[in-house]
PDB file of C-alpha atoms and ligand atoms in Angstrom:
ATOM      1  CA  MET A   1      23.051   8.194 -20.448  1.00  0.00           C
ATOM      2  CA  ASP A   2      23.962   6.899 -17.056  1.00  0.00           C
ATOM      3  CA  LEU A   3      24.298   3.587 -15.916  1.00  0.00           C
ATOM      4  CA  HIS A   4      22.242   2.793 -12.858  1.00  0.00           C
ATOM      5  CA  LEU A   5      22.454  -0.198 -10.358  1.00  0.00           C
ATOM      6  CA  ASP A   6      19.607  -0.215  -7.892  1.00  0.00           C
ATOM      7  CA  HIS A   7      19.690  -2.522  -4.867  1.00  0.00           C
ATOM      8  CA  VAL A   8      21.430  -5.609  -7.336  1.00  0.00           C
ATOM      9  CA  THR A   9      21.371  -8.990  -5.486  1.00  0.00           C
ATOM     10  CA  LEU A  10      22.325 -11.878  -7.312  1.00  0.00           C
ATOM     11  CA  VAL A  11      22.228 -15.512  -5.294  1.00  0.00           C
ATOM     12  CA  TYR A  12      23.358 -18.621  -7.012  1.00  0.00           C
ATOM     13  CA  PRO A  13      22.382 -22.332  -5.492  1.00  0.00           C
ATOM     14  CA  ASP A  14      25.090 -23.873  -3.456  1.00  0.00           C
ATOM     15  CA  GLY A  15      24.644 -27.108  -2.731  1.00  0.00           C
ATOM     16  CA  ALA A  16      21.855 -27.312  -0.274  1.00  0.00           C
ATOM     17  CA  GLY A  17      21.870 -23.695   0.439  1.00  0.00           C
ATOM     18  CA  THR A  18      22.529 -20.738  -1.427  1.00  0.00           C
ATOM     19  CA  LEU A  19      25.552 -18.327  -1.973  1.00  0.00           C
ATOM     20  CA  THR A  20      25.006 -14.362  -2.564  1.00  0.00           C
ATOM     21  CA  ALA A  21      27.419 -13.108  -4.876  1.00  0.00           C
ATOM     22  CA  VAL A  22      26.304  -9.360  -5.149  1.00  0.00           C
ATOM     23  CA  ASP A  23      24.672  -8.085  -2.091  1.00  0.00           C
ATOM     24  CA  ASP A  24      22.554  -4.912  -2.498  1.00  0.00           C
ATOM     25  CA  VAL A  25      25.040  -2.924  -4.688  1.00  0.00           C
ATOM     26  CA  SER A  26      23.731   0.366  -5.659  1.00  0.00           C
ATOM     27  CA  ARG A  27      25.631   2.828  -7.794  1.00  0.00           C
ATOM     28  CA  THR A  28      25.421   5.210 -10.426  1.00  0.00           C
ATOM     29  CA  VAL A  29      28.033   5.599 -13.280  1.00  0.00           C
ATOM     30  CA  PRO A  30      27.395   8.996 -14.762  1.00  0.00           C
ATOM     31  CA  ALA A  31      27.733   9.388 -18.365  1.00  0.00           C
ATOM     32  CA  GLY A  32      31.366  10.107 -19.763  1.00  0.00           C
ATOM     33  CA  THR A  33      32.984   8.676 -16.628  1.00  0.00           C
ATOM     34  CA  THR A  34      34.591   5.757 -15.676  1.00  0.00           C
ATOM     35  CA  THR A  35      34.333   3.685 -12.457  1.00  0.00           C
ATOM     36  CA  ALA A  36      36.755   0.876 -11.551  1.00  0.00           C
ATOM     37  CA  LEU A  37      35.935  -1.968  -9.644  1.00  0.00           C
ATOM     38  CA  LEU A  38      38.214  -3.455  -7.443  1.00  0.00           C
ATOM     39  CA  GLY A  39      38.047  -6.251  -4.864  1.00  0.00           C
ATOM     40  CA  PRO A  40      39.730  -9.670  -4.314  1.00  0.00           C
ATOM     41  CA  SER A  41      38.872 -13.007  -6.202  1.00  0.00           C
ATOM     42  CA  GLY A  42      35.365 -14.484  -5.275  1.00  0.00           C
ATOM     43  CA  ALA A  43      34.178 -10.777  -4.480  1.00  0.00           C
ATOM     44  CA  GLY A  44      31.763 -10.811  -6.840  1.00  0.00           C
ATOM     45  CA  LYS A  45      32.945  -8.646  -9.460  1.00  0.00           C
ATOM     46  CA  SER A  46      32.255 -10.926 -12.468  1.00  0.00           C
ATOM     47  CA  SER A  47      28.809 -11.588 -11.107  1.00  0.00           C
ATOM     48  CA  LEU A  48      27.949  -7.921 -11.215  1.00  0.00           C
ATOM     49  CA  LEU A  49      29.359  -7.292 -14.582  1.00  0.00           C
ATOM     50  CA  ALA A  50      27.228 -10.432 -15.749  1.00  0.00           C
ATOM     51  CA  VAL A  51      24.331  -8.261 -14.277  1.00  0.00           C
ATOM     52  CA  ALA A  52      25.152  -5.090 -15.463  1.00  0.00           C
ATOM     53  CA  ALA A  53      25.634  -6.598 -19.330  1.00  0.00           C
ATOM     54  CA  GLY A  54      22.343  -8.151 -19.198  1.00  0.00           C
ATOM     55  CA  LEU A  55      23.725 -11.388 -19.493  1.00  0.00           C
ATOM     56  CA  THR A  56      22.210 -12.654 -16.098  1.00  0.00           C
ATOM     57  CA  PRO A  57      19.317 -11.427 -14.592  1.00  0.00           C
ATOM     58  CA  PRO A  58      19.581 -10.342 -10.847  1.00  0.00           C
ATOM     59  CA  THR A  59      17.644 -12.051  -8.027  1.00  0.00           C
ATOM     60  CA  SER A  60      16.372  -8.863  -7.128  1.00  0.00           C
ATOM     61  CA  GLY A  61      16.912  -5.092  -8.012  1.00  0.00           C
ATOM     62  CA  THR A  62      17.274  -3.377 -11.312  1.00  0.00           C
ATOM     63  CA  VAL A  63      19.800  -2.418 -13.789  1.00  0.00           C
ATOM     64  CA  ARG A  64      18.863   0.982 -15.770  1.00  0.00           C
ATOM     65  CA  VAL A  65      20.450   2.879 -18.462  1.00  0.00           C
ATOM     66  CA  GLY A  66      19.153   6.287 -18.529  1.00  0.00           C
ATOM     67  CA  ASP A  67      15.350   5.823 -17.669  1.00  0.00           C
ATOM     68  CA  ALA A  68      15.098   2.229 -19.550  1.00  0.00           C
ATOM     69  CA  VAL A  69      15.145  -1.057 -17.127  1.00  0.00           C
ATOM     70  CA  VAL A  70      17.906  -3.373 -19.167  1.00  0.00           C
ATOM     71  CA  ASN A  71      17.662  -6.160 -16.391  1.00  0.00           C
ATOM     72  CA  ALA A  72      15.391  -7.258 -13.638  1.00  0.00           C
ATOM     73  CA  PRO A  73      14.643 -10.257 -11.870  1.00  0.00           C
ATOM     74  CA  GLY A  74      12.972 -13.050 -14.198  1.00  0.00           C
ATOM     75  CA  THR A  75      11.842 -12.509 -17.634  1.00  0.00           C
ATOM     76  CA  ARG A  76      10.045  -9.065 -16.723  1.00  0.00           C
ATOM     77  CA  ALA A  77      12.894  -7.379 -18.616  1.00  0.00           C
ATOM     78  CA  ARG A  78      14.003  -9.973 -21.133  1.00  0.00           C
ATOM     79  CA  GLY A  79      12.536  -8.022 -24.196  1.00  0.00           C
ATOM     80  CA  ALA A  80      14.131  -4.410 -22.732  1.00  0.00           C
ATOM     81  CA  ALA A  81      17.353  -6.271 -22.156  1.00  0.00           C
ATOM     82  CA  ARG A  82      17.564  -7.384 -25.859  1.00  0.00           C
ATOM     83  CA  ALA A  83      17.011  -4.275 -27.008  1.00  0.00           C
ATOM     84  CA  ARG A  84      19.185  -2.169 -24.691  1.00  0.00           C
ATOM     85  CA  LEU A  85      22.172  -5.224 -25.142  1.00  0.00           C
ATOM     86  CA  ALA A  86      22.569  -3.462 -28.523  1.00  0.00           C
ATOM     87  CA  HIS A  87      23.868  -0.335 -26.373  1.00  0.00           C
ATOM     88  CA  VAL A  88      26.065  -1.716 -23.927  1.00  0.00           C
ATOM     89  CA  GLY A  89      29.784  -2.624 -25.450  1.00  0.00           C
ATOM     90  CA  LEU A  90      31.579  -5.461 -23.525  1.00  0.00           C
ATOM     91  CA  VAL A  91      35.225  -5.842 -23.149  1.00  0.00           C
ATOM     92  CA  PHE A  92      36.460  -9.393 -21.828  1.00  0.00           C
ATOM     93  CA  GLN A  93      39.773 -10.357 -20.293  1.00  0.00           C
ATOM     94  CA  GLN A  94      41.163 -11.893 -23.326  1.00  0.00           C
ATOM     95  CA  PRO A  95      40.339 -10.198 -26.584  1.00  0.00           C
ATOM     96  CA  GLN A  96      38.561 -13.011 -28.304  1.00  0.00           C
ATOM     97  CA  LEU A  97      39.253 -12.120 -31.771  1.00  0.00           C
ATOM     98  CA  LEU A  98      38.919 -14.333 -34.574  1.00  0.00           C
ATOM     99  CA  GLY A  99      42.221 -15.814 -36.003  1.00  0.00           C
ATOM    100  CA  SER A 100      41.474 -15.560 -39.505  1.00  0.00           C
ATOM    101  CA  LEU A 101      40.108 -11.737 -39.936  1.00  0.00           C
ATOM    102  CA  THR A 102      42.236  -8.572 -39.970  1.00  0.00           C
ATOM    103  CA  ALA A 103      41.909  -6.068 -37.160  1.00  0.00           C
ATOM    104  CA  LEU A 104      39.409  -3.933 -39.690  1.00  0.00           C
ATOM    105  CA  GLU A 105      37.561  -7.400 -40.363  1.00  0.00           C
ATOM    106  CA  GLN A 106      36.809  -7.799 -36.822  1.00  0.00           C
ATOM    107  CA  LEU A 107      34.748  -4.697 -36.200  1.00  0.00           C
ATOM    108  CA  GLU A 108      33.287  -5.099 -39.609  1.00  0.00           C
ATOM    109  CA  LEU A 109      31.896  -8.444 -38.406  1.00  0.00           C
ATOM    110  CA  THR A 110      30.237  -7.250 -35.512  1.00  0.00           C
ATOM    111  CA  ALA A 111      28.243  -4.599 -37.858  1.00  0.00           C
ATOM    112  CA  VAL A 112      27.213  -7.455 -40.203  1.00  0.00           C
ATOM    113  CA  LEU A 113      25.936  -9.377 -37.401  1.00  0.00           C
ATOM    114  CA  ARG A 114      23.683  -6.528 -36.268  1.00  0.00           C
ATOM    115  CA  GLY A 115      22.273  -6.699 -40.251  1.00  0.00           C
ATOM    116  CA  GLU A 116      24.511  -3.888 -41.566  1.00  0.00           C
ATOM    117  CA  ARG A 117      26.782  -4.059 -44.720  1.00  0.00           C
ATOM    118  CA  ALA A 118      30.344  -4.417 -44.302  1.00  0.00           C
ATOM    119  CA  SER A 119      31.069  -1.169 -46.686  1.00  0.00           C
ATOM    120  CA  SER A 120      28.717   0.823 -44.715  1.00  0.00           C
ATOM    121  CA  ALA A 121      30.466  -0.011 -41.713  1.00  0.00           C
ATOM    122  CA  ARG A 122      33.902   0.307 -43.048  1.00  0.00           C
ATOM    123  CA  GLY A 123      34.151   3.942 -42.494  1.00  0.00           C
ATOM    124  CA  ARG A 124      33.240   3.586 -38.733  1.00  0.00           C
ATOM    125  CA  ALA A 125      35.540   0.627 -38.085  1.00  0.00           C
ATOM    126  CA  ARG A 126      38.536   2.678 -39.682  1.00  0.00           C
ATOM    127  CA  GLU A 127      37.700   5.687 -37.337  1.00  0.00           C
ATOM    128  CA  LEU A 128      37.779   3.620 -34.253  1.00  0.00           C
ATOM    129  CA  LEU A 129      40.802   1.663 -35.022  1.00  0.00           C
ATOM    130  CA  ALA A 130      42.188   5.387 -35.543  1.00  0.00           C
ATOM    131  CA  ALA A 131      40.750   6.173 -31.982  1.00  0.00           C
ATOM    132  CA  VAL A 132      42.734   3.597 -30.162  1.00  0.00           C
ATOM    133  CA  GLY A 133      45.992   4.126 -32.221  1.00  0.00           C
ATOM    134  CA  LEU A 134      45.697   1.264 -34.724  1.00  0.00           C
ATOM    135  CA  GLU A 135      45.198   3.122 -38.055  1.00  0.00           C
ATOM    136  CA  ARG A 136      48.558   1.695 -39.288  1.00  0.00           C
ATOM    137  CA  GLU A 137      47.654  -2.120 -38.182  1.00  0.00           C
ATOM    138  CA  GLU A 138      44.115  -2.371 -39.799  1.00  0.00           C
ATOM    139  CA  ARG A 139      45.193  -4.943 -42.187  1.00  0.00           C
ATOM    140  CA  ARG A 140      46.827  -7.216 -39.565  1.00  0.00           C
ATOM    141  CA  LEU A 141      45.468 -10.668 -38.182  1.00  0.00           C
ATOM    142  CA  PRO A 142      45.394 -11.362 -34.336  1.00  0.00           C
ATOM    143  CA  ALA A 143      48.689 -13.233 -34.252  1.00  0.00           C
ATOM    144  CA  GLN A 144      50.633  -9.877 -36.057  1.00  0.00           C
ATOM    145  CA  LEU A 145      49.440  -7.676 -33.262  1.00  0.00           C
ATOM    146  CA  SER A 146      51.234  -7.447 -29.579  1.00  0.00           C
ATOM    147  CA  GLY A 147      48.833  -8.514 -26.550  1.00  0.00           C
ATOM    148  CA  GLY A 148      47.991  -4.703 -26.106  1.00  0.00           C
ATOM    149  CA  GLN A 149      47.176  -3.703 -29.557  1.00  0.00           C
ATOM    150  CA  ARG A 150      44.940  -6.994 -29.466  1.00  0.00           C
ATOM    151  CA  GLN A 151      42.906  -5.454 -26.297  1.00  0.00           C
ATOM    152  CA  ARG A 152      42.836  -1.988 -28.296  1.00  0.00           C
ATOM    153  CA  VAL A 153      40.949  -4.055 -30.994  1.00  0.00           C
ATOM    154  CA  ALA A 154      38.562  -5.430 -28.769  1.00  0.00           C
ATOM    155  CA  ILE A 155      37.945  -2.017 -27.119  1.00  0.00           C
ATOM    156  CA  ALA A 156      37.409  -0.395 -30.669  1.00  0.00           C
ATOM    157  CA  ARG A 157      34.864  -3.854 -31.491  1.00  0.00           C
ATOM    158  CA  ALA A 158      32.943  -2.968 -28.447  1.00  0.00           C
ATOM    159  CA  LEU A 159      32.241   0.572 -29.550  1.00  0.00           C
ATOM    160  CA  MET A 160      31.357  -0.275 -32.970  1.00  0.00           C
ATOM    161  CA  GLY A 161      27.690   0.116 -32.071  1.00  0.00           C
ATOM    162  CA  ALA A 162      28.308   3.585 -30.396  1.00  0.00           C
ATOM    163  CA  PRO A 163      27.020   1.844 -26.834  1.00  0.00           C
ATOM    164  CA  ASP A 164      25.863   4.340 -23.988  1.00  0.00           C
ATOM    165  CA  VAL A 165      27.251   1.644 -21.614  1.00  0.00           C
ATOM    166  CA  LEU A 166      30.980   0.126 -21.859  1.00  0.00           C
ATOM    167  CA  LEU A 167      31.592  -2.861 -19.590  1.00  0.00           C
ATOM    168  CA  VAL A 168      35.491  -4.035 -19.298  1.00  0.00           C
ATOM    169  CA  ASP A 169      36.466  -7.127 -17.642  1.00  0.00           C
ATOM    170  CA  GLU A 170      40.348  -7.005 -16.222  1.00  0.00           C
ATOM    171  CA  PRO A 171      41.587  -5.734 -19.541  1.00  0.00           C
ATOM    172  CA  THR A 172      44.978  -5.428 -18.017  1.00  0.00           C
ATOM    173  CA  SER A 173      45.339  -9.028 -16.766  1.00  0.00           C
ATOM    174  CA  ALA A 174      47.711 -10.130 -19.115  1.00  0.00           C
ATOM    175  CA  LEU A 175      49.644  -6.919 -19.568  1.00  0.00           C
ATOM    176  CA  ASP A 176      52.386  -5.432 -17.621  1.00  0.00           C
ATOM    177  CA  THR A 177      51.823  -2.435 -15.612  1.00  0.00           C
ATOM    178  CA  ALA A 178      52.716   0.390 -18.346  1.00  0.00           C
ATOM    179  CA  ARG A 179      50.898  -1.253 -20.834  1.00  0.00           C
ATOM    180  CA  GLY A 180      47.864  -1.915 -18.657  1.00  0.00           C
ATOM    181  CA  ALA A 181      47.818   1.870 -17.708  1.00  0.00           C
ATOM    182  CA  ALA A 182      47.892   2.750 -21.136  1.00  0.00           C
ATOM    183  CA  VAL A 183      44.602   0.465 -21.872  1.00  0.00           C
ATOM    184  CA  VAL A 184      43.164   2.134 -19.189  1.00  0.00           C
ATOM    185  CA  ARG A 185      44.155   5.625 -20.016  1.00  0.00           C
ATOM    186  CA  LEU A 186      42.592   4.802 -23.766  1.00  0.00           C
ATOM    187  CA  VAL A 187      39.187   3.330 -22.018  1.00  0.00           C
ATOM    188  CA  THR A 188      39.104   6.361 -19.772  1.00  0.00           C
ATOM    189  CA  GLY A 189      39.578   9.077 -22.798  1.00  0.00           C
ATOM    190  CA  LEU A 190      37.233   7.380 -25.024  1.00  0.00           C
ATOM    191  CA  ALA A 191      34.288   7.163 -22.308  1.00  0.00           C
ATOM    192  CA  ARG A 192      34.919  10.914 -21.563  1.00  0.00           C
ATOM    193  CA  GLU A 193      35.146  11.917 -25.284  1.00  0.00           C
ATOM    194  CA  ARG A 194      32.228   9.940 -26.212  1.00  0.00           C
ATOM    195  CA  GLY A 195      30.297  10.210 -23.062  1.00  0.00           C
ATOM    196  CA  ILE A 196      30.046   6.472 -22.299  1.00  0.00           C
ATOM    197  CA  ALA A 197      29.294   5.503 -18.635  1.00  0.00           C
ATOM    198  CA  THR A 198      32.145   2.904 -18.186  1.00  0.00           C
ATOM    199  CA  LEU A 199      32.249   0.050 -15.855  1.00  0.00           C
ATOM    200  CA  LEU A 200      35.884  -1.373 -15.303  1.00  0.00           C
ATOM    201  CA  VAL A 201      37.262  -4.252 -13.337  1.00  0.00           C
ATOM    202  CA  SER A 202      40.390  -4.464 -12.449  1.00  0.00           C
ATOM    203  CA  HIS A 203      42.667  -6.027  -9.664  1.00  0.00           C
ATOM    204  CA  ASP A 204      45.642  -3.737 -10.275  1.00  0.00           C
ATOM    205  CA  GLU A 205      45.523  -0.445  -8.690  1.00  0.00           C
ATOM    206  CA  ASP A 206      48.673   0.416 -10.386  1.00  0.00           C
ATOM    207  CA  THR A 207      46.968   0.557 -13.807  1.00  0.00           C
ATOM    208  CA  LEU A 208      44.213   3.084 -12.716  1.00  0.00           C
ATOM    209  CA  GLY A 209      45.562   6.285 -13.114  1.00  0.00           C
ATOM    210  CA  ASP A 210      42.798   8.899 -13.500  1.00  0.00           C
ATOM    211  CA  VAL A 211      39.584   7.070 -13.488  1.00  0.00           C
ATOM    212  CA  ASP A 212      36.827   8.913 -11.999  1.00  0.00           C
ATOM    213  CA  ALA A 213      35.976   6.808  -9.038  1.00  0.00           C
ATOM    214  CA  ARG A 214      37.147   3.550  -7.641  1.00  0.00           C
ATOM    215  CA  VAL A 215      34.784   1.127  -5.750  1.00  0.00           C
ATOM    216  CA  HIS A 216      35.666  -1.899  -3.638  1.00  0.00           C
ATOM    217  CA  LEU A 217      33.471  -5.011  -3.654  1.00  0.00           C
ATOM    218  CA  VAL A 218      34.372  -7.203  -0.633  1.00  0.00           C
ATOM    219  CA  ASP A 219      31.898 -10.348  -0.216  1.00  0.00           C
ATOM    220  CA  GLY A 220      29.498  -8.878  -2.866  1.00  0.00           C
ATOM    221  CA  ARG A 221      28.989  -5.766  -0.809  1.00  0.00           C
ATOM    222  CA  LEU A 222      30.242  -2.388  -2.289  1.00  0.00           C
ATOM    223  CA  ALA A 223      32.414  -0.066  -0.346  1.00  0.00           C
ATOM    224  CA  GLY A 224      32.880   3.121  -2.375  1.00  0.00           C
ATOM    225  CA  SER A 225      35.492   5.462  -2.177  1.00  0.00           C
ATOM    226  CA  PRO A 226      36.350   8.627  -4.082  1.00  0.00           C
ATOM    227  CA  ALA A 227      39.200   8.370  -7.092  1.00  0.00           C
ATOM    228  CA  ALA A 228      41.253  11.206  -5.813  1.00  0.00           C
ATOM    229  CA  PRO A 229      41.271  10.986  -1.866  1.00  0.00           C
ATOM    230  CA  GLN A 230      41.182  14.273  -0.159  1.00  0.00           C
ATOM    231  CA  LEU A 231      44.315  15.977   1.225  1.00  0.00           C
ATOM    232  CA  VAL A 232      43.897  17.160   4.602  1.00  0.00           C
ATOM    233  CA  PRO A 233      45.779  20.166   4.829  1.00  0.00           C
TER     234      PRO A 233
HETATM  235  P1  LIG B 301      35.125 -12.401  -8.770  1.00  0.00           P
HETATM  236  O1  LIG B 301      34.997 -11.829 -10.109  1.00  0.00           O
HETATM  237  O2  LIG B 301      35.454 -11.186  -7.857  1.00  0.00           O
HETATM  238  O3  LIG B 301      36.616 -13.219  -8.694  1.00  0.00           O
HETATM  239  P2  LIG B 301      32.900 -14.092  -9.193  1.00  0.00           P
HETATM  240  O4  LIG B 301      31.808 -13.091  -9.369  1.00  0.00           O
HETATM  241  O5  LIG B 301      33.409 -14.640 -10.065  1.00  0.00           O
HETATM  242  O6  LIG B 301      33.847 -13.068  -8.241  1.00  0.00           O
HETATM  243  O7  LIG B 301      32.608 -14.627  -7.895  1.00  0.00           O
HETATM  244  C1  LIG B 301      31.567 -14.489  -6.482  1.00  0.00           C
HETATM  245  C2  LIG B 301      31.212 -15.452  -6.054  1.00  0.00           C
HETATM  246  O8  LIG B 301      30.349 -16.154  -6.531  1.00  0.00           O
HETATM  247  C3  LIG B 301      32.422 -16.672  -5.329  1.00  0.00           C
HETATM  248  O9  LIG B 301      32.164 -17.193  -4.132  1.00  0.00           O
HETATM  249  C4  LIG B 301      32.079 -17.691  -6.746  1.00  0.00           C
HETATM  250  O10 LIG B 301      32.124 -18.907  -6.092  1.00  0.00           O
HETATM  251  C5  LIG B 301      30.465 -17.651  -6.620  1.00  0.00           C
HETATM  252  N1  LIG B 301      30.112 -18.035  -8.188  1.00  0.00           N
HETATM  253  C6  LIG B 301      30.516 -17.359  -9.332  1.00  0.00           C
HETATM  254  N2  LIG B 301      29.889 -17.899 -10.512  1.00  0.00           N
HETATM  255  C7  LIG B 301      28.938 -19.200  -9.542  1.00  0.00           C
HETATM  256  C8  LIG B 301      27.948 -19.690 -10.248  1.00  0.00           C
HETATM  257  N3  LIG B 301      27.799 -19.975 -11.861  1.00  0.00           N
HETATM  258  N4  LIG B 301      27.230 -20.736  -9.708  1.00  0.00           N
HETATM  259  C9  LIG B 301      27.526 -20.463  -8.232  1.00  0.00           C
HETATM  260  N5  LIG B 301      28.391 -20.033  -7.683  1.00  0.00           N
HETATM  261  C10 LIG B 301      29.245 -19.055  -8.705  1.00  0.00           C
END
């Protein structure tokens, strides 16, 4: 299913006035594709991701997954957002793994928190760890994994609920360019294979490789540009 941002605006109270962090952003991320969201610090990238994730209601505008409204102003869509949140996978800047759990257990825990039995989730957890190239590391604790491997665990964990939408916040900020590019390649490939609409925040264009689209946010406003610039013969 596609992710649709329709005229999304987010205004924060700011002292006596207001600050418009996201300003009338409209964009569709088609299923199976990855859109990179670029922009300087303070441009509104995290704010937009929080609205797309349903963590913050927009001041105006809507977020839809397919035909379902998953976020809208006020409480109108709260029930819908809760139902749909299960179908949105999130990857944060830091992998946020639990120190005492193995890679496999990190994934099983998310299924258990959704009410599934760990034993029934194990097969899916193994399949996802293999999909991110960590089949041999499933018994390792976070401290026994590299930074890139920890980020791969976080990506696999985000896919445990078979999400339609994946939102990724600067997954490469703690990695060098080569490792960062490998993580972006992994996310792009998984999105394509699994038909997931993926929005990926980045400040590092060098890691973006073959993402399907790049859009730039400046002062909360979107200035779109195609992923591959057209060569003029
Ligand atoms: P980015 O992720 O691109 O660095 P942010 O979304 O974090 O940008 O911030 C966009 C703007 O909104 C900035 O001016 C920031 O100071 C402001 N801002 C972010 N969060 C809040 C908040 N909770 N309350 C008030 N202003 C905020």
